[in-house]
Amino acid sequence: MKIDIERLGLKNVNVDPETLLTFPKGLAGFEVCKRFKLFHEEGKPTVFWLQSVDDEDIMFPVVTPEQLDLQYEIELSDEDCALIDLKDPSQAVVAVIVYRDDAQGGRIDANARSPIILNLASRKGMQKILSEVRPAVVMRGR
């Protein structure tokens, strides 16, 4: 399978279908996009890109919560776990979509209320909409 990633100026990028992530319910506002490829630019392993293969115009930059000094305790329902075939919490990885907030002078912000939960074993994911986020303060270097 080959896709074009216009935003990064890449053409005919090889994508192994075995490496795709499936979001059975899509992402908020993009429910028709179910299949994504997660990658990073060479030399830039801190920001990953979640590229839709169903609509090549859809791509989200994602980072780990730790990069933003966020810590989550996310409770998943039995339905959530079944959706992404999650049987062991150690298989879950959390990511956060980041974006440039032009209303705030181009400041980089994060969608902390809607983290992405990935089950790396099943290659399935979901976006968990949280009604409340209680950020934790992390002291580094102490």
Rosetta silent file (secondary structure, phi, psi, omega in degrees, C-alpha in Angstrom):
SEQUENCE: MKIDIERLGLKNVNVDPETLLTFPKGLAGFEVCKRFKLFHEEGKPTVFWLQSVDDEDIMFPVVTPEQLDLQYEIELSDEDCALIDLKDPSQAVVAVIVYRDDAQGGRIDANARSPIILNLASRKGMQKILSEVRPAVVMRGR
SCORE:     score description
SCORE:     0.000 S_00000001
   1 L     0.000  139.515  177.990    0.000    0.000    0.000 S_00000001
   2 E  -127.451  142.745  176.113    1.251    3.501   -0.839 S_00000001
   3 E  -134.746  158.013  172.204    0.014    6.869    0.392 S_00000001
   4 E  -101.729  137.683  176.706    0.892   10.506   -0.194 S_00000001
   5 E  -116.914   83.406 -174.450    1.539   12.688    2.835 S_00000001
   6 H   -56.128  -41.840 -175.749    1.006   16.101    1.344 S_00000001
   7 H   -58.297  -30.083  179.507    1.563   18.011    4.583 S_00000001
   8 H  -105.656    4.955  178.631    5.147   16.739    4.718 S_00000001
   9 L    68.938   30.064 -178.463    5.673   16.749    0.957 S_00000001
  10 E  -106.072  135.412  179.683    6.039   12.974    0.739 S_00000001
  11 E  -119.275  146.343  175.010    4.787   10.951   -2.230 S_00000001
  12 E    51.449   48.950  178.860    4.262    7.209   -2.621 S_00000001
  13 E   -77.245  125.543  177.784    5.168    6.322    0.958 S_00000001
  14 E   -70.520  130.710  177.107    5.171    2.552    1.456 S_00000001
  15 L  -129.260  119.907  176.260    2.830    1.447    4.230 S_00000001
  16 L   -77.541  118.483 -179.605    2.728   -2.144    5.373 S_00000001
  17 H   -55.332  -25.458  179.206   -0.957   -2.937    6.063 S_00000001
  18 H   -68.708  -18.092 -177.168    0.195   -5.109    8.993 S_00000001
  19 H   -98.480    2.003 -178.842    1.458   -1.962   10.780 S_00000001
  20 L   -72.440  147.782  172.273   -1.792    0.010   10.586 S_00000001
  21 E  -100.321  135.923  178.925   -3.686    1.015   13.705 S_00000001
  22 E  -108.711  129.113  174.407   -7.451    0.576   13.590 S_00000001
  23 L  -109.429   97.380 -174.643   -9.787    2.917   15.455 S_00000001
  24 L   -53.452  -31.953  179.295  -13.140    1.076   15.374 S_00000001
  25 L  -107.113    8.995 -176.817  -15.048    4.291   16.192 S_00000001
  26 L    68.843 -162.080  176.161  -12.641    6.700   14.489 S_00000001
  27 E  -115.452  157.401 -177.774  -11.589    9.892   16.263 S_00000001
  28 L   -54.385  121.628 -178.922  -13.850   12.693   17.494 S_00000001
  29 L    86.464  -10.231 -178.269  -15.017   14.620   14.432 S_00000001
  30 E  -134.319   47.159 -173.980  -13.330   12.120   12.098 S_00000001
  31 L   -63.929  -22.904 -179.680  -15.435    9.011   12.684 S_00000001
  32 L   -79.336  -15.015  177.695  -15.124    7.839    9.059 S_00000001
  33 L   -89.202  110.732 -175.678  -11.334    7.559    9.390 S_00000001
  34 L  -109.686  -27.549 -174.974  -10.694    4.152   10.911 S_00000001
  35 E  -112.172  130.431 -177.921   -7.206    3.177    9.725 S_00000001
  36 E  -134.628  153.385  172.252   -4.075    5.129   10.669 S_00000001
  37 E  -114.738  130.952  178.159   -0.333    4.797   10.354 S_00000001
  38 E  -101.348  126.038  179.011    1.812    6.072   13.218 S_00000001
  39 E  -150.541  170.697  173.333    5.241    7.377   12.231 S_00000001
  40 E  -135.301  155.870  177.627    7.827   10.045   13.043 S_00000001
  41 L   -73.026  145.630  179.585   10.140   12.090   10.906 S_00000001
  42 L   -58.043  130.874 -179.928   13.716   10.918   10.784 S_00000001
  43 L    82.309   -0.389 -179.804   15.721   12.602   13.514 S_00000001
  44 L  -130.781   68.423 -174.887   12.570   13.832   15.309 S_00000001
  45 L   -80.185    4.448 -178.110   11.426   10.960   17.533 S_00000001
  46 L   -89.914  -27.280  177.199    9.562   13.117   20.057 S_00000001
  47 L  -112.413  126.152  177.033    6.594   14.017   17.866 S_00000001
  48 E  -104.489  160.081  178.479    4.737   11.260   16.098 S_00000001
  49 E  -119.247  129.184  176.535    2.236   11.657   13.297 S_00000001
  50 E  -102.289   99.621 -173.691   -1.041    9.771   13.201 S_00000001
  51 E  -100.190  122.784  176.049   -1.786    9.666    9.473 S_00000001
  52 E   -71.882  136.531  172.122   -5.164    8.486    8.216 S_00000001
  53 L   -99.013   -6.768  175.227   -4.963    6.104    5.287 S_00000001
  54 L   -84.332  -29.511  177.203   -8.710    6.464    4.710 S_00000001
  55 L  -144.761  100.799 -172.885   -8.359   10.220    4.068 S_00000001
  56 L   -63.514  -12.196  176.683   -4.785   11.304    3.343 S_00000001
  57 L   -80.355   -9.089 -176.518   -5.635   14.924    4.240 S_00000001
  58 L  -101.035  117.527  179.417   -6.159   13.897    7.881 S_00000001
  59 E  -151.011  136.103 -178.392   -3.033   13.805   10.043 S_00000001
  60 E  -123.834  132.136  171.017   -2.526   14.568   13.732 S_00000001
  61 E   -78.846  134.351 -179.700    0.709   15.277   15.615 S_00000001
  62 E  -131.980  149.638  176.767    0.801   13.261   18.832 S_00000001
  63 E  -135.558  165.710  174.080    3.155   13.097   21.809 S_00000001
  64 L   -77.295  149.385  178.929    3.309   11.075   24.971 S_00000001
  65 H   -57.885  -33.414 -178.710    1.704   12.749   28.003 S_00000001
  66 H   -60.834  -32.053  178.506    5.051   12.635   29.813 S_00000001
  67 H   -65.091  -21.036  179.622    6.506   15.049   27.265 S_00000001
  68 H  -106.925   12.213 -175.977    3.939   17.588   28.469 S_00000001
  69 L    56.735   37.224  175.064    4.412   16.703   32.152 S_00000001
  70 L  -104.152  142.352  172.763    0.922   15.159   32.184 S_00000001
  71 L  -127.121  132.903 -179.634    0.064   12.042   34.118 S_00000001
  72 L  -114.825  145.225  161.619   -3.157   10.173   33.513 S_00000001
  73 L  -123.607  100.970 -174.139   -5.117    7.630   35.474 S_00000001
  74 L  -107.321  124.071  177.452   -7.709    6.621   32.918 S_00000001
  75 L   -92.833  120.074  177.930  -10.445    4.212   33.847 S_00000001
  76 L  -101.555  135.320  177.666  -11.543    2.117   30.893 S_00000001
  77 L   -75.396  169.283  174.598  -14.902    0.378   30.938 S_00000001
  78 H   -59.449  -37.428  178.898  -15.342   -3.244   29.917 S_00000001
  79 H   -64.704  -41.856  177.465  -16.794   -1.886   26.655 S_00000001
  80 H   -60.625  -47.361 -178.986  -13.675    0.266   26.083 S_00000001
  81 H   -62.525  -40.083  178.804  -11.385   -2.708   26.705 S_00000001
  82 H   -66.600  -37.385 -178.703  -13.425   -4.912   24.362 S_00000001
  83 H   -58.281  -39.250 -177.738  -13.352   -2.210   21.662 S_00000001
  84 L  -110.954   15.416  178.850   -9.551   -2.298   21.483 S_00000001
  85 L    54.304   42.175 -177.900   -9.105   -5.925   22.649 S_00000001
  86 L   -91.059  114.835  179.602   -7.243   -4.784   25.763 S_00000001
  87 L  -110.828  -21.003 -176.985   -6.701   -7.625   28.212 S_00000001
  88 L  -133.974  121.624 -178.228   -3.558   -6.379   29.946 S_00000001
  89 H   -57.446  -24.313 -179.854   -3.012   -2.717   30.927 S_00000001
  90 H   -68.453  -15.107  177.580    0.699   -3.039   30.089 S_00000001
  91 H   -81.514  -11.095 -174.944   -0.316   -3.286   26.401 S_00000001
  92 E   -89.434  138.680  174.944   -1.836    0.208   26.500 S_00000001
  93 E  -125.968  138.111  179.951   -0.025    3.334   25.392 S_00000001
  94 E  -107.581  137.669  175.989   -1.446    6.818   25.846 S_00000001
  95 E  -134.123  157.261 -179.398   -0.855    9.659   23.378 S_00000001
  96 E  -126.720  132.718  176.143   -2.114   13.231   23.216 S_00000001
  97 E   -75.515  131.282  175.125   -2.939   15.211   20.083 S_00000001
  98 E  -111.609  156.766 -178.263   -1.118   18.548   19.977 S_00000001
  99 E  -154.966  161.000  176.636   -2.007   21.535   17.819 S_00000001
 100 E   -91.539  121.742 -178.939   -1.066   25.126   17.121 S_00000001
 101 E   -93.043   95.099 -177.859   -3.582   27.512   18.702 S_00000001
 102 H   -63.711  -27.356  177.907   -3.655   30.463   16.300 S_00000001
 103 H   -68.677  -20.021  179.529   -6.055   32.309   18.633 S_00000001
 104 H  -108.257   31.354  177.522   -3.259   32.259   21.247 S_00000001
 105 L    74.128   25.204  178.415   -0.549   33.602   18.948 S_00000001
 106 L    84.199   13.222  178.942    0.447   30.231   17.545 S_00000001
 107 E   -62.241  142.349  175.995    1.078   28.641   20.921 S_00000001
 108 E   -81.547  129.738 -178.897    1.345   24.833   20.903 S_00000001
 109 E  -130.553  172.215 -178.002   -1.458   23.302   22.951 S_00000001
 110 E  -132.121  147.871  175.701   -2.706   19.775   23.665 S_00000001
 111 L   -87.856   73.621 -174.498   -6.077   18.080   23.670 S_00000001
 112 L   -69.166  -21.563 -179.337   -5.596   16.802   27.230 S_00000001
 113 L   -82.536   -6.694 -177.762   -9.314   15.983   27.672 S_00000001
 114 L  -136.999   64.243 -179.675   -9.324   13.472   24.819 S_00000001
 115 L   -67.144  160.043  177.181   -6.244   11.247   24.981 S_00000001
 116 E  -101.690  131.668  177.922   -5.713    8.413   22.558 S_00000001
 117 E  -109.511  123.057  179.360   -5.389    4.906   23.976 S_00000001
 118 E  -114.739  132.940  170.731   -3.489    2.430   21.792 S_00000001
 119 E  -100.097  104.682 -175.719   -3.322   -1.315   22.302 S_00000001
 120 L   -68.739  -25.461  179.516   -0.037   -2.167   20.629 S_00000001
 121 L   -70.899  -44.979 -178.162   -0.731   -5.916   20.771 S_00000001
 122 L   -91.256  -12.421 -176.933   -4.029   -5.746   18.854 S_00000001
 123 L    62.228   35.791  176.533   -3.065   -2.593   16.883 S_00000001
 124 E  -117.759  151.170 -179.167   -6.396   -1.035   17.870 S_00000001
 125 E  -142.237  169.051  177.596   -7.011    2.373   19.341 S_00000001
 126 E  -153.268  158.838  171.955   -9.645    4.684   20.684 S_00000001
 127 E  -106.279  123.896 -177.749  -10.018    8.261   21.777 S_00000001
 128 L  -100.134  113.715  178.372  -11.240    8.503   25.354 S_00000001
 129 L   -84.134  117.124 -177.767  -13.253   11.643   26.012 S_00000001
 130 L   -98.085  133.901  178.851  -12.714   12.570   29.658 S_00000001
 131 L   -77.244  -24.458 -178.264  -15.304   14.639   31.493 S_00000001
 132 L  -145.753  137.452  176.207  -12.704   15.796   33.974 S_00000001
 133 L  -121.251  125.729  177.096   -8.920   16.027   33.904 S_00000001
 134 L  -112.100   94.137 -178.426   -7.002   16.362   37.126 S_00000001
 135 L   -67.429  145.998  177.049   -3.456   17.260   36.169 S_00000001
 136 L  -104.625  145.273  176.062   -0.690   16.215   38.509 S_00000001
 137 L   -89.057  127.517 -179.474    2.331   18.382   39.277 S_00000001
 138 L  -111.574  125.237  177.978    5.564   16.538   38.577 S_00000001
 139 L   -94.629  119.965  179.545    8.773   17.707   40.276 S_00000001
 140 L  -103.177  146.917  174.554   11.817   16.977   38.144 S_00000001
 141 L    75.215   17.783  178.768   15.386   16.913   39.340 S_00000001
 142 L  -119.365    0.000    0.000   14.576   16.566   43.023 S_00000001
